[in-house]
Coordinates of C-alpha atoms in Angstrom, one line a residue:
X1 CA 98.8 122.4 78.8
X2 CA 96.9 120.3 76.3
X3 CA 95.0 117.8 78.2
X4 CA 94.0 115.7 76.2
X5 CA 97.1 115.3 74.3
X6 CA 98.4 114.5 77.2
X7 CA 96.0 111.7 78.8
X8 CA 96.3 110.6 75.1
X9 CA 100.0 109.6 75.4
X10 CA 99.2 108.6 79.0
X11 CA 96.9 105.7 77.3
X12 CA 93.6 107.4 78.9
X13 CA 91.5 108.2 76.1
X14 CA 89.7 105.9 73.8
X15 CA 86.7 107.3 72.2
X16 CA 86.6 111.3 72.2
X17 CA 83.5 113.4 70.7
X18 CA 84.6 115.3 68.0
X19 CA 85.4 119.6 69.6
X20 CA 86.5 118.1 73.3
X21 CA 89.7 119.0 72.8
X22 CA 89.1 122.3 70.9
X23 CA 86.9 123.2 74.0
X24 CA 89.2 122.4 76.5
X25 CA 91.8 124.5 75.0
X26 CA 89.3 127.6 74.6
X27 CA 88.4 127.8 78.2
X28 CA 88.0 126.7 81.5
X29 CA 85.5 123.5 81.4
X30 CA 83.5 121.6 83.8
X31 CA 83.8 118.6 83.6
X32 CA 81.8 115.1 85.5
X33 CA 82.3 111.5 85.7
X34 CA 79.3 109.8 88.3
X35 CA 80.8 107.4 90.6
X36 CA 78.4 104.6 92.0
X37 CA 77.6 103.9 95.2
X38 CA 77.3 100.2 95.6
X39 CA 79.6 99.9 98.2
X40 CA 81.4 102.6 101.5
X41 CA 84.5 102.1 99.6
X42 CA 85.8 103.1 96.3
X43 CA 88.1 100.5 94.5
X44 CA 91.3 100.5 92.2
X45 CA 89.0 100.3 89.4
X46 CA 87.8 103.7 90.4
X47 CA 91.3 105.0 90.3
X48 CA 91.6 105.7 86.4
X49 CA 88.5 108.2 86.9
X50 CA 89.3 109.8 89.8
X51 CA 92.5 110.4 88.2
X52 CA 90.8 111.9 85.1
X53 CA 89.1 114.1 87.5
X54 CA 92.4 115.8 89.2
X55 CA 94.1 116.0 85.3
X56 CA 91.0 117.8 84.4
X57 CA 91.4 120.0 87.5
X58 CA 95.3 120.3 86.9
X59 CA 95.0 121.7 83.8
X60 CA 92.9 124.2 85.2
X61 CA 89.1 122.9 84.8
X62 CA 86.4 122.7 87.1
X63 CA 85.5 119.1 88.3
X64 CA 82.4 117.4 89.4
X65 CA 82.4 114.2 90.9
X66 CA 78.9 112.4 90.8
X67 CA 77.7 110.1 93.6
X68 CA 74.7 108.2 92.5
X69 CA 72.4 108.5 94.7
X70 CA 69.3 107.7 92.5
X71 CA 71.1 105.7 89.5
X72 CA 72.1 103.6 92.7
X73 CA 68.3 102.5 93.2
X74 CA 68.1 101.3 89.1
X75 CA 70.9 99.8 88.2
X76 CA 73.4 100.1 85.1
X77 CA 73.2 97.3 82.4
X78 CA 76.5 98.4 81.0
X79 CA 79.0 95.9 81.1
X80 CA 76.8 93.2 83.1
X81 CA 74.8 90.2 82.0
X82 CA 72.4 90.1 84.5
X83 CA 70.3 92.3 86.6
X84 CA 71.9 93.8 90.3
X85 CA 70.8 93.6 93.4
X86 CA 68.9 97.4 94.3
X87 CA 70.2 99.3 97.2
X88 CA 68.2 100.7 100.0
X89 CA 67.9 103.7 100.6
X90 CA 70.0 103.6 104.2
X91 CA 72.8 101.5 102.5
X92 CA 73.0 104.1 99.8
X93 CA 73.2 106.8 102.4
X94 CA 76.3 105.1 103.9
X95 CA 77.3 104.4 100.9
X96 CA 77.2 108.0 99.4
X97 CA 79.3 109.1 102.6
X98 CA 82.1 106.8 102.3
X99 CA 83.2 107.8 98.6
X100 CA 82.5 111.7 99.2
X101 CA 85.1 111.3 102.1
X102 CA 87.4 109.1 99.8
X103 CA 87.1 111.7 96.8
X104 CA 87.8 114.8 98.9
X105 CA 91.6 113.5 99.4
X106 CA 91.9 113.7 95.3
X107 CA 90.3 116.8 94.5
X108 CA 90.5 120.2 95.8
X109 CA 87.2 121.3 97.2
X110 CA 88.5 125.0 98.2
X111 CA 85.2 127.3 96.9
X112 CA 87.9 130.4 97.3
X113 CA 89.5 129.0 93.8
X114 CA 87.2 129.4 90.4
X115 CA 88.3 125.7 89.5
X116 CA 87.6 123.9 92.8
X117 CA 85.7 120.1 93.0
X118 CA 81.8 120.4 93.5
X119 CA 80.6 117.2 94.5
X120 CA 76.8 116.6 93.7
X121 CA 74.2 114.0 94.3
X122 CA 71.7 113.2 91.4
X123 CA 69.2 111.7 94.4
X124 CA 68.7 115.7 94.9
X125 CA 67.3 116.2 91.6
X126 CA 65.1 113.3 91.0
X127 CA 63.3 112.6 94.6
X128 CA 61.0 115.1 94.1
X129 CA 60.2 114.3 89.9
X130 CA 57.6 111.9 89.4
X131 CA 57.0 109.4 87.3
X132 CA 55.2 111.6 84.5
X133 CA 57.2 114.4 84.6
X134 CA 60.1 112.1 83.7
X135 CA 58.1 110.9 80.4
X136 CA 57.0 114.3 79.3
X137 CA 60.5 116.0 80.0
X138 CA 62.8 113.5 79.4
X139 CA 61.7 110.4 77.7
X140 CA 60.0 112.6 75.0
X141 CA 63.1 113.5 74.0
X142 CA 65.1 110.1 73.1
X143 CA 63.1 107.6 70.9
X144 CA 63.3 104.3 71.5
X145 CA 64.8 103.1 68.4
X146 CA 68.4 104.9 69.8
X147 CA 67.9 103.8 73.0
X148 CA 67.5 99.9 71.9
X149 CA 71.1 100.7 69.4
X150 CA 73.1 101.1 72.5
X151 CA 75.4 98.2 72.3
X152 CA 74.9 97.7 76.3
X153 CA 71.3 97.7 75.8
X154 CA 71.6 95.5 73.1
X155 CA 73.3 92.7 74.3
X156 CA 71.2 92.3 77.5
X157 CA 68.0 92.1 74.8
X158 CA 70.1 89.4 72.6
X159 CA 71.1 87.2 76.1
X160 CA 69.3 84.6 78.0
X161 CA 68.7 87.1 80.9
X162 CA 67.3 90.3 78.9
X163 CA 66.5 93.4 80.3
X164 CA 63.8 95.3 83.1
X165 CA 62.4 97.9 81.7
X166 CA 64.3 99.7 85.4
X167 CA 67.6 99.2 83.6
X168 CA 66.3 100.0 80.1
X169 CA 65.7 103.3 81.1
X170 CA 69.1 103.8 82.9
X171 CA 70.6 105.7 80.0
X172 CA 68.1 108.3 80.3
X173 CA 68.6 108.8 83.9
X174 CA 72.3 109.3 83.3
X175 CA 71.8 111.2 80.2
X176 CA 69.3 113.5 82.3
X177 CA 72.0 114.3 84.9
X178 CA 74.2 115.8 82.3
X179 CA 71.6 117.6 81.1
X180 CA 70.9 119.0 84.6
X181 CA 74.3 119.3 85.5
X182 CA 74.8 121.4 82.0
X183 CA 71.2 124.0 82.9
X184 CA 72.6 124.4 86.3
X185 CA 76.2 125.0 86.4
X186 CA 77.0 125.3 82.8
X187 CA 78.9 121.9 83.2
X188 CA 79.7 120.9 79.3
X189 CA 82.1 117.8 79.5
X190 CA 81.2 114.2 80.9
X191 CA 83.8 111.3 81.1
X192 CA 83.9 107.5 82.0
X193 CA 84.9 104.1 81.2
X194 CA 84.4 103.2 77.7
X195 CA 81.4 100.9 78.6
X196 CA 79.3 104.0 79.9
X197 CA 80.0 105.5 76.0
X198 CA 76.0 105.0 75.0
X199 CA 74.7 106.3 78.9
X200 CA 77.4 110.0 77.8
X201 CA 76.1 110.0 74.2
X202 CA 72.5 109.8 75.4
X203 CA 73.3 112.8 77.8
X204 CA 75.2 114.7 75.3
X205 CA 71.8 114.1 72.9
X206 CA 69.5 115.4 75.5
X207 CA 71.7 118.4 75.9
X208 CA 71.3 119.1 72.5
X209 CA 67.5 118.4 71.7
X210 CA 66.7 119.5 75.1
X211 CA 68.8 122.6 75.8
X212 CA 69.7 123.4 72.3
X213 CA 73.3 123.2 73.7
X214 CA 76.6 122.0 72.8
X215 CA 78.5 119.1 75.2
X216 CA 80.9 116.9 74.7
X217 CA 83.1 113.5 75.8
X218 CA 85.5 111.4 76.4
X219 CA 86.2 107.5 77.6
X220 CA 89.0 105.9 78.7
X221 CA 89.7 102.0 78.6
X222 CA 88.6 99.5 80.2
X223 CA 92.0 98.0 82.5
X224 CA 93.0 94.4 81.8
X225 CA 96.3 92.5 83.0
X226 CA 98.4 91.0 80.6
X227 CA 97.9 87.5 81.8
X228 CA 94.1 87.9 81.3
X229 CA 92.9 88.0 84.7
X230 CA 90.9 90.7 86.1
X231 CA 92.3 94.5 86.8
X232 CA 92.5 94.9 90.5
X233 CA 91.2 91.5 91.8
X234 CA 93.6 89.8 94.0
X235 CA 93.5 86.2 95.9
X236 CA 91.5 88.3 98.5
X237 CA 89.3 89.6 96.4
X238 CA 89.0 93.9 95.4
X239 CA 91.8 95.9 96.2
X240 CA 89.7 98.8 98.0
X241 CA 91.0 102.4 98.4
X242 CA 89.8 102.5 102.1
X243 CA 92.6 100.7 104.6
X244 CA 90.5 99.2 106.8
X245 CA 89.1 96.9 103.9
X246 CA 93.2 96.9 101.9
X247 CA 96.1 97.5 104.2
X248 CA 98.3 99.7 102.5
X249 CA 100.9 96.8 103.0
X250 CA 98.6 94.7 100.5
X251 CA 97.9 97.5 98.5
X252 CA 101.3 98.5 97.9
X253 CA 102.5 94.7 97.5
X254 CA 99.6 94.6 94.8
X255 CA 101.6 97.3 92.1
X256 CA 105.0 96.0 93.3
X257 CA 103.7 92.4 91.6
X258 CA 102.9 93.8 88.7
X259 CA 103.8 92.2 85.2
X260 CA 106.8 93.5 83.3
X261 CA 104.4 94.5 80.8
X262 CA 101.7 95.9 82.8
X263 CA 103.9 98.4 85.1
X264 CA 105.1 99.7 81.7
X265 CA 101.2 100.6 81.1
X266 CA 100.3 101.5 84.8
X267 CA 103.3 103.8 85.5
X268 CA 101.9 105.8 82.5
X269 CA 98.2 106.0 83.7
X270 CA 98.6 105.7 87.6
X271 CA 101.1 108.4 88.2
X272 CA 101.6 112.0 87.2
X273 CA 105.8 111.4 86.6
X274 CA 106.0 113.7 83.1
X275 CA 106.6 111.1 79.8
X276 CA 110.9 112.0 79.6
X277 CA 111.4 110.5 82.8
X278 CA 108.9 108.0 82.4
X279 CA 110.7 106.7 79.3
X280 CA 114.3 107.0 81.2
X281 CA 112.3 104.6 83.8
X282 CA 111.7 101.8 81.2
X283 CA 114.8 102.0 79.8
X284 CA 116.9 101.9 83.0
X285 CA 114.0 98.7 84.0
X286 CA 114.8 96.9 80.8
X287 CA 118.5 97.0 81.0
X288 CA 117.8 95.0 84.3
X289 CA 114.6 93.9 85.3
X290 CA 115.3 91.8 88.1
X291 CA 115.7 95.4 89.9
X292 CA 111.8 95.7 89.0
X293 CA 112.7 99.5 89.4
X294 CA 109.8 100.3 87.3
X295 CA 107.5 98.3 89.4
X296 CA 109.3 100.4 92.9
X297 CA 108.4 103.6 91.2
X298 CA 105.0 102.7 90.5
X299 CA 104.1 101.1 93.9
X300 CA 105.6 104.4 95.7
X301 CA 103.4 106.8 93.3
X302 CA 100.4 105.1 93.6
X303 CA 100.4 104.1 97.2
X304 CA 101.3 107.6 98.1
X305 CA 99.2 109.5 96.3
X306 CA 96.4 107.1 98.1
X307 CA 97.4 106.2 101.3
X308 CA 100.3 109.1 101.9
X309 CA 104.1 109.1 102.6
X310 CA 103.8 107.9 106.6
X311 CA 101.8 104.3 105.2
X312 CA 104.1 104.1 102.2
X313 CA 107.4 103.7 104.4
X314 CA 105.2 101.9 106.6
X315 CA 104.5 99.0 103.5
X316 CA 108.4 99.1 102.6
X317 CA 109.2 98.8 106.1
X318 CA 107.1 95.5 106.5
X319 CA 108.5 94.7 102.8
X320 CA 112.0 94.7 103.8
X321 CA 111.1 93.0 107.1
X322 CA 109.7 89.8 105.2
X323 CA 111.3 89.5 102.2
X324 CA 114.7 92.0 102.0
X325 CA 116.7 92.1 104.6
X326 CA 116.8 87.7 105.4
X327 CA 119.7 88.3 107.6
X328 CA 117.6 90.0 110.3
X329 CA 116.2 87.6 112.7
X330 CA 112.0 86.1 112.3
X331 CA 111.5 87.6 115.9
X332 CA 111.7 90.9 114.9
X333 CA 108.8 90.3 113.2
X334 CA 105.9 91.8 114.7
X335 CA 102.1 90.1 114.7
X336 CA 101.3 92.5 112.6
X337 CA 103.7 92.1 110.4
X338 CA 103.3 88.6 110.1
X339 CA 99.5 88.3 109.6
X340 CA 99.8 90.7 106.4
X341 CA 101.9 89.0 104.6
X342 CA 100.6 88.4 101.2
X343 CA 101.8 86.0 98.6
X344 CA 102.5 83.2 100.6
X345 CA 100.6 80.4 101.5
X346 CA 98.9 80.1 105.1
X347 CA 98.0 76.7 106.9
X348 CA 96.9 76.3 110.3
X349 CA 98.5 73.6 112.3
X350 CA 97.4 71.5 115.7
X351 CA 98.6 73.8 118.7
X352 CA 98.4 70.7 120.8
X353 CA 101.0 68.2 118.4
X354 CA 103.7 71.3 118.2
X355 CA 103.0 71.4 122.5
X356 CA 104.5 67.6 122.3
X357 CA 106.9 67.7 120.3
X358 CA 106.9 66.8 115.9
X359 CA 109.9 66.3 114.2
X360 CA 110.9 68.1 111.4
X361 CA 109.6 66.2 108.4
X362 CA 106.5 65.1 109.9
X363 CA 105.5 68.4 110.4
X364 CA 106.3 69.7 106.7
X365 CA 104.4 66.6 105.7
X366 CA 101.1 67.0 108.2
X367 CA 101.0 70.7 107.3
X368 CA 100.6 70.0 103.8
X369 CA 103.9 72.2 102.6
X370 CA 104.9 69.0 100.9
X371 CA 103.5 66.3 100.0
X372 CA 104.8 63.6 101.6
X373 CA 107.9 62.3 103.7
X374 CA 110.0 61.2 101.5
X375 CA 110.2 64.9 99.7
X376 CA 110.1 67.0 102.8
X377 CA 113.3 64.8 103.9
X378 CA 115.1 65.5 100.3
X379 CA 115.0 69.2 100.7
X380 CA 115.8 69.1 104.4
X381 CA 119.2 67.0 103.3
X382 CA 119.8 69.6 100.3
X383 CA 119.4 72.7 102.7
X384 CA 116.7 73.9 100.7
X385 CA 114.3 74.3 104.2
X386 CA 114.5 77.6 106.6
X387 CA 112.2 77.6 109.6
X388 CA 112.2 81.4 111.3
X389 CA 115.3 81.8 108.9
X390 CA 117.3 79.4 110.4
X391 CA 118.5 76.8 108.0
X392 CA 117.0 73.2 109.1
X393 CA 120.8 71.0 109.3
X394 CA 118.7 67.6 111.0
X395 CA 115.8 66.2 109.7
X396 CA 115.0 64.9 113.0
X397 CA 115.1 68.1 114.6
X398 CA 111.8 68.1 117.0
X399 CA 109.5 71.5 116.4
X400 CA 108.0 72.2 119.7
X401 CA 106.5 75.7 121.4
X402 CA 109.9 77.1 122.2
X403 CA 109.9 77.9 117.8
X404 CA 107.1 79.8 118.1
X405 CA 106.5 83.2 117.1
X406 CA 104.1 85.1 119.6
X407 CA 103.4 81.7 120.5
X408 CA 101.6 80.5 117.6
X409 CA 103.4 81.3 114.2
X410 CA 106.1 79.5 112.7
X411 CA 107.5 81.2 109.2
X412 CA 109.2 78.2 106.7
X413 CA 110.7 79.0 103.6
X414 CA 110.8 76.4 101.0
X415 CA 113.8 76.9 98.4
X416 CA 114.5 80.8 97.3
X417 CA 110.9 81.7 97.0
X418 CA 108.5 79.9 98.4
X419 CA 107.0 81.2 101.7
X420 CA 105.0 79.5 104.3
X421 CA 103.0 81.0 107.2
X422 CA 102.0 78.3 109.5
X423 CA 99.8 79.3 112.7
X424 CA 99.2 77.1 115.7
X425 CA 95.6 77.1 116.7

């Protein structure tokens, strides 16, 4: 297998040092991308490299996953315009923990096999180096002329903001754990995001002016959506890869909405479905997209290969609860179920006015799902309004406790598509 041919048609590669893939095809290569710690749960955003990490060890590689343990207490200028908050150490500690136990349901750690995951913490290095034996064995090495080129470093120095001299020196820190990782375990490859493209050429540098060795590189791109907004935001915020922070409900929901054009791009770089079929997919989506098959196959893959089969059926069983199967009655719908529903718009509502008695139109109106009167009333009288999926014949009806969900939720659909949570409290 040609790996990088293949994350190339895969859309994962976007700058590559010239010999990677030559070296990859010679022999078995190990092969890092760091991972910071800045939070007990790995993202979406971390996906794309934690996939890079199990193509590398697919095609037969040794991987290295990275948790920053010390880059974690500086802070990386890359990509940001201002400085971050530091960690403590404690945080970190947590921190570290949380992605090492994330990780080890990607990669295989078995030490029986020659290519199995090491997972290394570049706190163990540097605690014990001090201050001057960084300068004399490191810093010596880099002048300060190709540090200030870097485009990261350069745009911090050109903005209102600038730059600490803490995350000036962050490229040398990164670059010093490839060089470590490269004297210790021979590790010759280092990947990333293509914003961390100066921190891997600065290690790949050191390598060679302090090791007299050879290493190389690769990025990938940066994700974007095709509407412009951010890569793995949603109205709630991050879309974490632990499921006590995302339910794999929401998770699952989030690549089931994806764009047309973005689950074209996705399927391509989320799953590991060969190119033939992946092809056959778009086709077969584009001869009827309202089937959103590609978007089925992507949200299975992904949620899957991150949460497991049991939470998968689990996120298509609440799926077809709340937006399939509309013949089934709203009391089959658990709490649960109910409180995790995502794309739809929540109110609260006084417990005490549905206890006396509203009528129908009032309450649309007070809850804010319309407007006003006069508009709830017109889509009552064009049997556009479902409360608990019952159509809603009488304007007048009076909503009182006996709609009630679990005695506090009442679920209103407004037209085909428009859903309505509305919770008495």
């Amino acid at each position: 297998m040609n790996l990088i041919k293949e994350l190339q048609w895969r859309g994962l590669i976007q700058d590559i040092m010239p010999g990677t893939e030559e070296q990859l095809q010679k022999e078995m290569t190990s092969g890092y991308i760091g991972f910071d710690p800045t939070a007990d749960s790995l993202h979406i955003g971390s996906l794309v490299p934690i996939l890079l990490l199990v193509h590398l060890q697919r095609a037969g590689h040794k991987p290295f996953a990275l948790v920053g343990g010390a880059t974690g207490m500086v802070g990386d200028p890359s990509g940001k315009s201002e400085e971050r908050n530091l960690l403590s150490e404690d945080v970190l500690k947590k921190n570290q923990e949380g992605v090492k136990k994330q990780l080890e349901k990607f990669l295989d750690f078995d030490v029986i096999k020659p290519n199995a995951a090491v997972m290394v913490n570049n706190y163990d290095w540097f605690k014990e180096m001090s201050f001057l034996d960084f300068i004399r064995d490191v810093g010596k090495h880099i002048t300060v002329n190709y540090m200030m080129a870097k485009d990261s470093v350069k745009k911090r120095i050109e903005g209102d903001t600038g730059i600490s001299f803490t995350e000036f020196t962050y490229q040398l820190i990164q670059g010093y754990d490839f060089y470590w990782l490269y004297a210790n375990h021979n590790c010759k490859l280092q990947m990333g995001g293509s914003d961390q493209w100066g921190n891997i050429t600065t290690g790949t540098e050191l390598v060679r002016r302090k090791a007299g060795g050879e290493a190389f590189a690769f990025t990938c791109p940066l994700l974007t959506k095709a509407d412009g907004g951010k890569f793995g935001k949603s109205e709630k915020g991050n879309i974490w890869l632990d499921a006590e922070k995302t339910s794999p409900y929401l998770f699952y929901q989030f690549w089931l909405n994806a764009a047309d054009e973005d689950a074209k791009k996705w399927i391509r770089i989320f799953t590991f479905i060969p190119k033939d079929e992946i092809e056959t997919l778009i086709v077969e989506h584009e001869k009827e997209a309202s089937q959103r098959l590609l978007q089925k196959r992507l949200a299975k893959e992904i949620t899957v290969f991150v949460h497991g089969a049991d939470e998968y059926h689990k996120a298509m069983e609440t799926t077809e609860k709340l937006f399939a199967n509309q013949s089934a009655p709203a009391e089959s719908l658990n709490e649960e179920d109910l409180e995790q529903m995502e794309g739809i718009v929540k109110f609260n509502f006084a417990a005490d006015k549905i206890e006396q008695g509203i009528d129908t139109v009032s309450f649309l109106a007070e809850s804010g799902i319309f407007p006003s009167k006069g508009e709830a009333r017109k889509m009552v009288q064009s049997g556009g309004i479902m409360i608990n999926r019952k159509k809603v014949e009488d304007f007048q009806m009076i909503i009182d406790n006996s709609f009630l969900l679990h005695q506090k939720y009442l679920l209103i659909q407004k037209g085909k598509r428009n859903y309505f949570l509305v919770k008495a409290v």
